[in-house]
Amino acid sequence: METTLFYGGEWHPPAEEAWFTVVDPATGRPIGRTALAGAADVDRAVDAARAAQRHWVAIGADARARILHAAADRVAERADAIARLLTLEQGKPVGDSRKEIDFGVEVIHYYAEEARRVGGTIRPSASSEVRNLVSHHPVGIVAGIVPWNYPVDLYCWKVGPALAAGCPAIIKPPHETPFAIAEVVRCFDEAGLPPGVLANLPGRGPEAGAALAAHPGIAMISATASIAAGQEIARRAAGNLKRLSLELGGHAPFIVLPDADVEAAAKAALRRSFSNMGQICIAVNRILVHRDVHRRFADALAAQTDAIVLGHGLEDGVAYGPVLNASVIERTQAHLDDAVAKGGRLLTGGQRPRLDGLEDGFFYRPTLVDEAPLDSLPMTSESFGPIAAMRAFDTIEEMLAIANGLEFGLAAYLYTEDLERGWAIADALECGMVGVNVNDTSDLQAPFGGTKLSGLGRELGTEGLMAYLEPKLIRMRRRAIGA
């Protein structure tokens, strides 16, 4: 397989003939290559977007909605084929790939309609002769940076609202997982998207990402990335004071109170810890369990973790696949070694399995560490791999001090049967999203994002659309009747 760069309504080879070999994580074997964009390609994409910008705004929200709906329908028709591509390049089981694509389709349809409902207001004025008219307008050309862990999903989170709002979009998809996104781009092109309105520029962050962040022709950048990458984007974007939407690293605590349903909590923690092999920004890193139920919970979660079966994501019935590459395994092993060296106790996992026919794949057993010291790596740094660390707490105050004690503030999970106390604890947790007796904080109708170093701005919900719109005030003096 091969994919190139898309801008100006056409596919182009890279300006500097740079390519990246894409590997199937389950086998370790190459499956194709992608072109890598550089600064010159970014310039060309911005020029094409400028040429298309006025027309894309002028056709109005209804016309834009028809194109977005047509694109989403095409993605839905090809969802099985795109899901297979996604599994081949990223590793997640094909059922999870299909869910990701289906949700991306919902996102595009949702924002196609939401943009049709954006209205204005007439605001009060200190003068009876003046009226304040407030309307909303596209911010301009926007850039998006998409990660490899949920590439199609997060691509749609950015492209859907940006295009619906009237903003041409230049996206840097992950060079590690470019093929499924390329098929989504073809769906937009076939749906009648005007040339220049959408660009797709796979590239390594240090050049393509830096060029997008610093480009004076780009008015806004939306990135899902690590904290370090987000900080660098913000520094480069300061040159023309770009609007920023940054969803950065997470380190979610999973909190179990003594009155919780232990079996249900363990099942929820398992899925949120090891779905997509822990390669999720809202994955559970640290599990805080009240001492009264600590042993029951640890035994239940260890048994469930030990029962996980790994395999190639294209095989029937496989629910857990490989990690993306060797660097994820190295980081996971380093976090485990640090926790054990400091006094943590390995309950299960902690090694690379040997799978027949997949000996060169990037597989690592889901790993659970108990009694993890507070200064150990899995308790302080985002693992972004198949490891979860656990420890007991005695008081709510102690638990909150641990949960709020890091620079991360994306998501948290709380399991309790006492909803009054649960609400109070949820309010006290310093993060953008809290799941109370649910292990997922993403919902199409609600804002997704974090606080502290986990980012700024929100995606999804109406907030995800308004991020791409600027309010504009027109103060108008009215003429008195008979004047």
mmCIF file of N, CA and C in Angstrom, residues 29-97:
data_model
loop_
_atom_site.group_PDB
_atom_site.id
_atom_site.type_symbol
_atom_site.label_atom_id
_atom_site.label_comp_id
_atom_site.label_asym_id
_atom_site.label_seq_id
_atom_site.Cartn_x
_atom_site.Cartn_y
_atom_site.Cartn_z
ATOM 1 N N ARG A 29 5.924 -6.869 10.253
ATOM 2 C CA ARG A 29 6.288 -6.835 8.840
ATOM 3 C C ARG A 29 5.730 -5.585 8.162
ATOM 4 N N PRO A 30 6.460 -5.045 7.175
ATOM 5 C CA PRO A 30 5.976 -3.864 6.449
ATOM 6 C C PRO A 30 4.713 -4.167 5.663
ATOM 7 N N ILE A 31 3.801 -3.196 5.633
ATOM 8 C CA ILE A 31 2.577 -3.344 4.839
ATOM 9 C C ILE A 31 2.445 -2.248 3.793
ATOM 10 N N GLY A 32 3.354 -1.269 3.799
ATOM 11 C CA GLY A 32 3.275 -0.191 2.817
ATOM 12 C C GLY A 32 4.109 0.987 3.237
ATOM 13 N N ARG A 33 3.892 2.100 2.566
ATOM 14 C CA ARG A 33 4.639 3.306 2.903
ATOM 15 C C ARG A 33 3.769 4.534 2.701
ATOM 16 N N THR A 34 4.136 5.601 3.396
ATOM 17 C CA THR A 34 3.442 6.877 3.246
ATOM 18 C C THR A 34 4.441 7.973 2.962
ATOM 19 N N ALA A 35 4.019 8.929 2.156
ATOM 20 C CA ALA A 35 4.819 10.134 1.945
ATOM 21 C C ALA A 35 4.856 10.936 3.231
ATOM 22 N N LEU A 36 5.942 11.662 3.434
ATOM 23 C CA LEU A 36 6.086 12.535 4.597
ATOM 24 C C LEU A 36 6.140 13.986 4.128
ATOM 25 N N ALA A 37 5.244 14.805 4.653
ATOM 26 C CA ALA A 37 5.187 16.211 4.261
ATOM 27 C C ALA A 37 6.268 16.999 4.980
ATOM 28 N N GLY A 38 6.738 18.044 4.300
ATOM 29 C CA GLY A 38 7.669 18.978 4.888
ATOM 30 C C GLY A 38 7.102 20.385 4.856
ATOM 31 N N ALA A 39 7.917 21.361 5.185
ATOM 32 C CA ALA A 39 7.468 22.750 5.262
ATOM 33 C C ALA A 39 6.956 23.249 3.915
ATOM 34 N N ALA A 40 7.599 22.835 2.826
ATOM 35 C CA ALA A 40 7.156 23.285 1.500
ATOM 36 C C ALA A 40 5.763 22.766 1.173
ATOM 37 N N ASP A 41 5.462 21.545 1.590
ATOM 38 C CA ASP A 41 4.127 20.988 1.363
ATOM 39 C C ASP A 41 3.076 21.732 2.178
ATOM 40 N N VAL A 42 3.436 22.122 3.393
ATOM 41 C CA VAL A 42 2.520 22.912 4.217
ATOM 42 C C VAL A 42 2.215 24.235 3.532
ATOM 43 N N ASP A 43 3.219 24.898 2.985
ATOM 44 C CA ASP A 43 2.999 26.161 2.278
ATOM 45 C C ASP A 43 2.018 25.983 1.124
ATOM 46 N N ARG A 44 2.174 24.920 0.357
ATOM 47 C CA ARG A 44 1.291 24.686 -0.784
ATOM 48 C C ARG A 44 -0.139 24.416 -0.331
ATOM 49 N N ALA A 45 -0.274 23.663 0.749
ATOM 50 C CA ALA A 45 -1.614 23.378 1.259
ATOM 51 C C ALA A 45 -2.288 24.643 1.770
ATOM 52 N N VAL A 46 -1.537 25.523 2.422
ATOM 53 C CA VAL A 46 -2.105 26.787 2.907
ATOM 54 C C VAL A 46 -2.521 27.664 1.723
ATOM 55 N N ASP A 47 -1.704 27.722 0.680
ATOM 56 C CA ASP A 47 -2.066 28.499 -0.504
ATOM 57 C C ASP A 47 -3.368 27.990 -1.115
ATOM 58 N N ALA A 48 -3.508 26.667 -1.206
ATOM 59 C CA ALA A 48 -4.734 26.088 -1.764
ATOM 60 C C ALA A 48 -5.932 26.387 -0.869
ATOM 61 N N ALA A 49 -5.734 26.355 0.445
ATOM 62 C CA ALA A 49 -6.824 26.656 1.371
ATOM 63 C C ALA A 49 -7.258 28.112 1.261
ATOM 64 N N ARG A 50 -6.297 29.015 1.115
ATOM 65 C CA ARG A 50 -6.635 30.440 0.950
ATOM 66 C C ARG A 50 -7.502 30.649 -0.291
ATOM 67 N N ALA A 51 -7.161 29.951 -1.378
ATOM 68 C CA ALA A 51 -7.915 30.112 -2.620
ATOM 69 C C ALA A 51 -9.345 29.599 -2.484
ATOM 70 N N ALA A 52 -9.563 28.620 -1.583
ATOM 71 C CA ALA A 52 -10.884 28.013 -1.431
ATOM 72 C C ALA A 52 -11.702 28.621 -0.302
ATOM 73 N N GLN A 53 -11.069 29.391 0.554
ATOM 74 C CA GLN A 53 -11.700 29.814 1.809
ATOM 75 C C GLN A 53 -12.968 30.632 1.604
ATOM 76 N N ARG A 54 -12.909 31.644 0.760
ATOM 77 C CA ARG A 54 -14.060 32.527 0.584
ATOM 78 C C ARG A 54 -15.281 31.759 0.068
ATOM 79 N N HIS A 55 -15.050 30.871 -0.880
ATOM 80 C CA HIS A 55 -16.167 30.097 -1.445
ATOM 81 C C HIS A 55 -16.764 29.167 -0.391
ATOM 82 N N TRP A 56 -15.916 28.516 0.412
ATOM 83 C CA TRP A 56 -16.409 27.560 1.401
ATOM 84 C C TRP A 56 -17.268 28.247 2.458
ATOM 85 N N VAL A 57 -16.917 29.458 2.812
ATOM 86 C CA VAL A 57 -17.736 30.224 3.754
ATOM 87 C C VAL A 57 -19.034 30.661 3.081
ATOM 88 N N ALA A 58 -18.927 31.116 1.845
ATOM 89 C CA ALA A 58 -20.068 31.732 1.164
ATOM 90 C C ALA A 58 -21.182 30.744 0.840
ATOM 91 N N ILE A 59 -20.866 29.466 0.645
ATOM 92 C CA ILE A 59 -21.933 28.537 0.240
ATOM 93 C C ILE A 59 -22.914 28.270 1.374
ATOM 94 N N GLY A 60 -22.535 28.581 2.596
ATOM 95 C CA GLY A 60 -23.462 28.491 3.705
ATOM 96 C C GLY A 60 -23.491 27.135 4.378
ATOM 97 N N ALA A 61 -24.056 27.110 5.577
ATOM 98 C CA ALA A 61 -24.044 25.909 6.412
ATOM 99 C C ALA A 61 -24.851 24.769 5.812
ATOM 100 N N ASP A 62 -25.959 25.072 5.128
ATOM 101 C CA ASP A 62 -26.777 24.003 4.553
ATOM 102 C C ASP A 62 -26.024 23.255 3.465
ATOM 103 N N ALA A 63 -25.359 23.980 2.592
ATOM 104 C CA ALA A 63 -24.603 23.335 1.518
ATOM 105 C C ALA A 63 -23.421 22.552 2.086
ATOM 106 N N ARG A 64 -22.765 23.128 3.081
ATOM 107 C CA ARG A 64 -21.666 22.390 3.709
ATOM 108 C C ARG A 64 -22.183 21.108 4.363
ATOM 109 N N ALA A 65 -23.352 21.187 4.990
ATOM 110 C CA ALA A 65 -23.926 20.011 5.647
ATOM 111 C C ALA A 65 -24.199 18.901 4.638
ATOM 112 N N ARG A 66 -24.688 19.241 3.451
ATOM 113 C CA ARG A 66 -24.968 18.205 2.452
ATOM 114 C C ARG A 66 -23.695 17.463 2.063
ATOM 115 N N ILE A 67 -22.612 18.194 1.916
ATOM 116 C CA ILE A 67 -21.340 17.559 1.546
ATOM 117 C C ILE A 67 -20.836 16.687 2.687
ATOM 118 N N LEU A 68 -20.906 17.182 3.922
ATOM 119 C CA LEU A 68 -20.440 16.388 5.057
ATOM 120 C C LEU A 68 -21.280 15.127 5.240
ATOM 121 N N HIS A 69 -22.586 15.234 5.083
ATOM 122 C CA HIS A 69 -23.432 14.039 5.188
ATOM 123 C C HIS A 69 -23.063 13.027 4.098
ATOM 124 N N ALA A 70 -22.836 13.505 2.879
ATOM 125 C CA ALA A 70 -22.472 12.597 1.790
ATOM 126 C C ALA A 70 -21.137 11.915 2.069
ATOM 127 N N ALA A 71 -20.182 12.652 2.632
ATOM 128 C CA ALA A 71 -18.888 12.062 2.967
ATOM 129 C C ALA A 71 -19.048 11.005 4.056
ATOM 130 N N ALA A 72 -19.817 11.329 5.087
ATOM 131 C CA ALA A 72 -20.026 10.371 6.178
ATOM 132 C C ALA A 72 -20.715 9.109 5.675
ATOM 133 N N ASP A 73 -21.666 9.260 4.760
ATOM 134 C CA ASP A 73 -22.347 8.091 4.199
ATOM 135 C C ASP A 73 -21.367 7.196 3.443
ATOM 136 N N ARG A 74 -20.433 7.803 2.734
ATOM 137 C CA ARG A 74 -19.429 7.010 2.018
ATOM 138 C C ARG A 74 -18.516 6.269 2.988
ATOM 139 N N VAL A 75 -18.119 6.939 4.063
ATOM 140 C CA VAL A 75 -17.294 6.262 5.076
ATOM 141 C C VAL A 75 -18.051 5.079 5.660
ATOM 142 N N ALA A 76 -19.327 5.266 5.951
ATOM 143 C CA ALA A 76 -20.133 4.185 6.520
ATOM 144 C C ALA A 76 -20.233 3.002 5.553
ATOM 145 N N GLU A 77 -20.376 3.288 4.268
ATOM 146 C CA GLU A 77 -20.466 2.208 3.278
ATOM 147 C C GLU A 77 -19.176 1.397 3.208
ATOM 148 N N ARG A 78 -18.055 2.029 3.487
ATOM 149 C CA ARG A 78 -16.755 1.357 3.366
ATOM 150 C C ARG A 78 -16.162 1.021 4.733
ATOM 151 N N ALA A 79 -16.984 1.042 5.762
ATOM 152 C CA ALA A 79 -16.476 0.920 7.132
ATOM 153 C C ALA A 79 -15.726 -0.390 7.359
ATOM 154 N N ASP A 80 -16.200 -1.497 6.813
ATOM 155 C CA ASP A 80 -15.522 -2.772 7.027
ATOM 156 C C ASP A 80 -14.114 -2.755 6.430
ATOM 157 N N ALA A 81 -13.984 -2.235 5.229
ATOM 158 C CA ALA A 81 -12.671 -2.190 4.584
ATOM 159 C C ALA A 81 -11.735 -1.232 5.305
ATOM 160 N N ILE A 82 -12.266 -0.089 5.731
ATOM 161 C CA ILE A 82 -11.432 0.880 6.448
ATOM 162 C C ILE A 82 -11.022 0.312 7.808
ATOM 163 N N ALA A 83 -11.932 -0.426 8.461
ATOM 164 C CA ALA A 83 -11.602 -1.038 9.751
ATOM 165 C C ALA A 83 -10.468 -2.046 9.595
ATOM 166 N N ARG A 84 -10.484 -2.800 8.533
ATOM 167 C CA ARG A 84 -9.403 -3.765 8.300
ATOM 168 C C ARG A 84 -8.060 -3.044 8.118
ATOM 169 N N LEU A 85 -8.080 -1.962 7.359
ATOM 170 C CA LEU A 85 -6.859 -1.169 7.199
ATOM 171 C C LEU A 85 -6.356 -0.655 8.536
ATOM 172 N N LEU A 86 -7.267 -0.146 9.351
ATOM 173 C CA LEU A 86 -6.890 0.417 10.638
ATOM 174 C C LEU A 86 -6.264 -0.644 11.540
ATOM 175 N N THR A 87 -6.831 -1.844 11.543
ATOM 176 C CA THR A 87 -6.263 -2.923 12.349
ATOM 177 C C THR A 87 -4.886 -3.322 11.849
ATOM 178 N N LEU A 88 -4.705 -3.376 10.544
ATOM 179 C CA LEU A 88 -3.405 -3.746 9.983
ATOM 180 C C LEU A 88 -2.313 -2.758 10.364
ATOM 181 N N GLU A 89 -2.644 -1.466 10.391
ATOM 182 C CA GLU A 89 -1.604 -0.466 10.635
ATOM 183 C C GLU A 89 -1.455 -0.097 12.105
ATOM 184 N N GLN A 90 -2.529 -0.262 12.906
ATOM 185 C CA GLN A 90 -2.488 0.178 14.301
ATOM 186 C C GLN A 90 -2.464 -0.980 15.293
ATOM 187 N N GLY A 91 -3.098 -2.100 14.961
ATOM 188 C CA GLY A 91 -3.032 -3.281 15.805
ATOM 189 C C GLY A 91 -4.276 -3.603 16.582
ATOM 190 N N LYS A 92 -5.167 -2.637 16.821
ATOM 191 C CA LYS A 92 -6.340 -2.914 17.646
ATOM 192 C C LYS A 92 -7.250 -3.931 16.964
ATOM 193 N N PRO A 93 -8.002 -4.723 17.724
ATOM 194 C CA PRO A 93 -8.918 -5.699 17.132
ATOM 195 C C PRO A 93 -9.889 -5.040 16.161
ATOM 196 N N VAL A 94 -10.260 -5.773 15.134
ATOM 197 C CA VAL A 94 -11.055 -5.185 14.065
ATOM 198 C C VAL A 94 -12.427 -4.726 14.566
ATOM 199 N N GLY A 95 -12.939 -5.394 15.604
ATOM 200 C CA GLY A 95 -14.207 -4.929 16.177
ATOM 201 C C GLY A 95 -14.075 -3.547 16.783
ATOM 202 N N ASP A 96 -12.953 -3.293 17.467
ATOM 203 C CA ASP A 96 -12.712 -1.964 18.020
ATOM 204 C C ASP A 96 -12.469 -0.952 16.907
ATOM 205 N N SER A 97 -11.810 -1.377 15.841
ATOM 206 C CA SER A 97 -11.601 -0.473 14.696
ATOM 207 C C SER A 97 -12.934 -0.064 14.087
#
